[in-house]
Coordinates of N, CA and C in Angstrom, one line a residue:
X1 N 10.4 -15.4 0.1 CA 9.0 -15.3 -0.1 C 8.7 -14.8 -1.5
X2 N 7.7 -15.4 -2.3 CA 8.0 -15.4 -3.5 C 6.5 -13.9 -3.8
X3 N 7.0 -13.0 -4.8 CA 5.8 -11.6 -4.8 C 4.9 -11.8 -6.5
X4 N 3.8 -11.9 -5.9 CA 3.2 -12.9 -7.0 C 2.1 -11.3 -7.5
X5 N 1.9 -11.1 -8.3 CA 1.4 -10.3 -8.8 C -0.5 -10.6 -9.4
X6 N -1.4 -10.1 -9.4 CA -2.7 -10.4 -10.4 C -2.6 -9.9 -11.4
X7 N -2.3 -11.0 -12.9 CA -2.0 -10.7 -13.9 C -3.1 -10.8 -14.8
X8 N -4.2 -11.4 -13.9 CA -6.0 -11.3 -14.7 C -6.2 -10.2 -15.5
X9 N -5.8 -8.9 -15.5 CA -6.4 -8.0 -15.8 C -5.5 -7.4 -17.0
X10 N -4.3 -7.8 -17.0 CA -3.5 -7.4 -18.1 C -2.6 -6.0 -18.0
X11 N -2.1 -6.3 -16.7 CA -1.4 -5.1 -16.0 C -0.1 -4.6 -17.2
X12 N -0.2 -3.4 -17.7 CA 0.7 -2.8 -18.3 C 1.5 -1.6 -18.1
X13 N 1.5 -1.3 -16.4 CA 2.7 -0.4 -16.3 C 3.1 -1.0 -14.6
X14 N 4.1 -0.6 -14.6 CA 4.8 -1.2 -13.2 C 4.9 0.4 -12.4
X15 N 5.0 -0.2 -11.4 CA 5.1 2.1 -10.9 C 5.6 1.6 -9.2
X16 N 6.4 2.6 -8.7 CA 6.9 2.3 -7.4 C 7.3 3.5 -6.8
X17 N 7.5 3.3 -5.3 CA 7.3 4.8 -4.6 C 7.8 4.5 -3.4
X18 N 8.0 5.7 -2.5 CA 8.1 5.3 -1.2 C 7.8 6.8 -0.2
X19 N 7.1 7.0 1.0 CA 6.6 8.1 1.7 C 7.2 7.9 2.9
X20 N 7.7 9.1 3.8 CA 7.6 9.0 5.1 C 6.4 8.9 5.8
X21 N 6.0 8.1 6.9 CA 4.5 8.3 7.3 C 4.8 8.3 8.5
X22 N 3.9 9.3 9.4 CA 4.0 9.6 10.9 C 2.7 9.5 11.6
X23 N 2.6 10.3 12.3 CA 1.8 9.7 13.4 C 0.3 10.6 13.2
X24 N 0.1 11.2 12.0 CA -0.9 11.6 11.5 C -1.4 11.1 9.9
X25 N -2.4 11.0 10.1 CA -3.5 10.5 8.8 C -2.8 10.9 7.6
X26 N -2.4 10.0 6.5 CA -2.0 10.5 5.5 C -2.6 9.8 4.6
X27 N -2.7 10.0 2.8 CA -3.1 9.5 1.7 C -1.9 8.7 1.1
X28 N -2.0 7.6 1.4 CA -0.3 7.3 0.6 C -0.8 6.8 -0.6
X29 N -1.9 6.3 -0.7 CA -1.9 6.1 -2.6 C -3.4 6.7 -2.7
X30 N -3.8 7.4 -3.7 CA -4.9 8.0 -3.8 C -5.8 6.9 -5.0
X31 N -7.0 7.4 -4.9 CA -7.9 6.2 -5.7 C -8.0 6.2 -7.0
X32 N -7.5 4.7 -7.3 CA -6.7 4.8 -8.8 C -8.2 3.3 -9.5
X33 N -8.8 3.4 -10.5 CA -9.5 2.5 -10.9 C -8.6 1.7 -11.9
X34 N -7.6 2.3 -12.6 CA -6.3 1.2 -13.1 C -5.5 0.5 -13.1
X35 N -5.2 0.3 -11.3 CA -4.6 0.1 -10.1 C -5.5 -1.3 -10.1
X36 N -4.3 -2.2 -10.4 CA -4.5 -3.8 -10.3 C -3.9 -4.3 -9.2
X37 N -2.9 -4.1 -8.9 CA -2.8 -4.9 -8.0 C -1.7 -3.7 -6.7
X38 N -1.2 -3.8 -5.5 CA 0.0 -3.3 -4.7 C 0.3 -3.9 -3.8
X39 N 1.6 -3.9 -3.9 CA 2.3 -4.6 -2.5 C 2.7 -3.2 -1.5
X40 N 2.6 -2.9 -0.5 CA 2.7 -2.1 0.7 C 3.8 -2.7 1.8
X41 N 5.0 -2.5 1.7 CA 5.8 -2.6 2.5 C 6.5 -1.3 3.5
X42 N 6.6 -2.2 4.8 CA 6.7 -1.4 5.9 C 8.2 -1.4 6.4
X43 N 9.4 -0.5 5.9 CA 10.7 -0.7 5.9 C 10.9 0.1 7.3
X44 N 10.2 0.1 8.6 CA 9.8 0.6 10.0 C 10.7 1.9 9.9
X45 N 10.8 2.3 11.3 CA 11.1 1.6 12.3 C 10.2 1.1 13.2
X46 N 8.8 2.2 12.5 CA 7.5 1.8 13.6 C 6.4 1.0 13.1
X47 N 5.2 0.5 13.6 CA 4.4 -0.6 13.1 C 3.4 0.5 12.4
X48 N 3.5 0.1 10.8 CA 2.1 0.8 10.3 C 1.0 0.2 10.7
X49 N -0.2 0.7 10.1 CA -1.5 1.0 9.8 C -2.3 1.6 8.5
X50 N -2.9 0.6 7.5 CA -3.4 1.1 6.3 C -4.8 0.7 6.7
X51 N -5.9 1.6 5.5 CA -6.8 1.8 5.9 C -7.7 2.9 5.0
X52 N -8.6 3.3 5.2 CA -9.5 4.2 4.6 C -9.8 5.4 5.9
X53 N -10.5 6.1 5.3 CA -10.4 7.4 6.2 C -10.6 7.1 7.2
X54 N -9.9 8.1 8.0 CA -10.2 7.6 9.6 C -9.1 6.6 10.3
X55 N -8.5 6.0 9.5 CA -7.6 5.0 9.9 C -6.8 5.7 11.3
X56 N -7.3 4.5 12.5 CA -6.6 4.7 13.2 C -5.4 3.8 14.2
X57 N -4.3 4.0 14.8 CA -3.7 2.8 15.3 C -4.3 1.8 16.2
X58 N -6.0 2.0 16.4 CA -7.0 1.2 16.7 C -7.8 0.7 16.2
X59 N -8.1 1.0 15.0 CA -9.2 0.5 14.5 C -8.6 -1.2 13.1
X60 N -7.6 -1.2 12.7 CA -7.1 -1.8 11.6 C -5.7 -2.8 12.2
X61 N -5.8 -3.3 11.6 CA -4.6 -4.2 11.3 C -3.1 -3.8 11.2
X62 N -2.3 -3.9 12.4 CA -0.5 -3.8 12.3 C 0.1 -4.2 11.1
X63 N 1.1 -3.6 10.5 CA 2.2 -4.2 9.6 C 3.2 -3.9 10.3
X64 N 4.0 -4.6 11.1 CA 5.2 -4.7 12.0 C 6.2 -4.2 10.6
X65 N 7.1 -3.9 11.5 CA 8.6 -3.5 10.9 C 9.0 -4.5 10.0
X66 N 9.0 -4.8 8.6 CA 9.6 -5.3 7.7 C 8.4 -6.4 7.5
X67 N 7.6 -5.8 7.5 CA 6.3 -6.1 7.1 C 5.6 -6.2 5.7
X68 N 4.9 -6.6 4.8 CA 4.3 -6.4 4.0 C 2.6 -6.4 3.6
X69 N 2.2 -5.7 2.5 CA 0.7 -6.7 2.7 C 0.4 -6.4 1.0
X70 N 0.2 -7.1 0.6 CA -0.5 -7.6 -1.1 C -2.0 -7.1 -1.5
X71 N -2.4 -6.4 -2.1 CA -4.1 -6.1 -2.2 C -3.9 -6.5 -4.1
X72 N -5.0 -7.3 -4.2 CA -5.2 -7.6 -6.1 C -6.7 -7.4 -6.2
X73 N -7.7 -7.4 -5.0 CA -9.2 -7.6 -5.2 C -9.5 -6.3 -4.9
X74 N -8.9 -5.3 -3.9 CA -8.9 -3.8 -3.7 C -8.0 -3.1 -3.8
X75 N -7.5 -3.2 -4.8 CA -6.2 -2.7 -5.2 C -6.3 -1.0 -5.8
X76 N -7.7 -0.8 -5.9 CA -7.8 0.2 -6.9 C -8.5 1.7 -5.5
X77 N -8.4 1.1 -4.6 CA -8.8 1.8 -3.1 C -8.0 2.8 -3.0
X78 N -8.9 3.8 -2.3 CA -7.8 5.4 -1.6 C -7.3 3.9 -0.6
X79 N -6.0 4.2 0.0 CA -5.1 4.1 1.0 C -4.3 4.5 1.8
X80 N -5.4 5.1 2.9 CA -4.7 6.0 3.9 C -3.6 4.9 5.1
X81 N -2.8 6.0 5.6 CA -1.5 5.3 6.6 C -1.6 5.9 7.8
X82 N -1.6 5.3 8.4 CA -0.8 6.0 10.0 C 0.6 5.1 10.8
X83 N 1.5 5.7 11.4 CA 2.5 5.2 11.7 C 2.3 5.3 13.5
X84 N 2.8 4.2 14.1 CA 3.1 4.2 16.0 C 4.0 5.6 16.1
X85 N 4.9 5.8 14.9 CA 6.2 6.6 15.5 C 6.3 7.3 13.6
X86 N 7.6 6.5 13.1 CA 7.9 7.4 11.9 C 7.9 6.2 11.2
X87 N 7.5 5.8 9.9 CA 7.5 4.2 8.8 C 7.9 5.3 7.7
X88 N 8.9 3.9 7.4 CA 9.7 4.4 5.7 C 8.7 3.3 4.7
X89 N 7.9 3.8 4.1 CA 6.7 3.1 3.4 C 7.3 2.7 1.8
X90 N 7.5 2.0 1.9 CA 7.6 1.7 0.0 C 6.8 0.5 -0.7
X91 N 6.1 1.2 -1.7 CA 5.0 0.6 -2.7 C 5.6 0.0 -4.2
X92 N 4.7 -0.9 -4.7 CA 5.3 -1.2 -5.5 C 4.0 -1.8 -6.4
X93 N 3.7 -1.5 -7.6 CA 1.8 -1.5 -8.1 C 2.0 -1.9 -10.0
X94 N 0.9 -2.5 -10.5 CA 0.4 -2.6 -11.0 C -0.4 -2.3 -11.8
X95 N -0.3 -1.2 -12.7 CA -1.6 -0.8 -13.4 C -1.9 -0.9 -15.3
X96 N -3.2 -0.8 -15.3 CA -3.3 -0.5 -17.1 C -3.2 0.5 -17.2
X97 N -2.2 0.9 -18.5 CA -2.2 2.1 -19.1 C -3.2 3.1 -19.5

């Protein structure tokens, strides 16, 4: 599967990360207006949950185990997490300098 990046904007730093996330509310990326694009991968073992405050394992959309999800239009969003169990989260982003 090919990871396609939004290069509209003239993305000049690459930046990457990764968080344990459990079964309480966490900030896994905080709100970045430089912040062009992120890919959010879910290396499990449990099904995440991304989202804005509040995020809960009911209100939002699953990323199953080995999961991913791409943002280029809201990329520059606080991005809160919650995990079923325990998710090895790793990010991988886009920004101007």
């Amino acid at each position: 599967m090919p990871i396609l990046l939004d290069a509209r904007q003239g993305g000049e730093f690459i930046g990457n990360g990764n968080a344990s996330v459990g079964t309480t509310e966490v900030t896994l990326r905080a709100a970045n207006e430089l912040r062009t694009s992120i890919i959010v991968h879910n290396a499990g073992p449990g099904t995440l949950y991304l989202g804005t405050d509040g995020v809960t394992t009911g209100n939002t959309t699953p990323i199953l185990d080995g999961g991913s999800l791409a943002l280029d239009r809201s990329a520059a969003a606080k991005i809160n997490a919650i995990c079923s169990s325990t998710c090895d989260v790793r990010f991988f982003e886009e920004r101007l300098s």
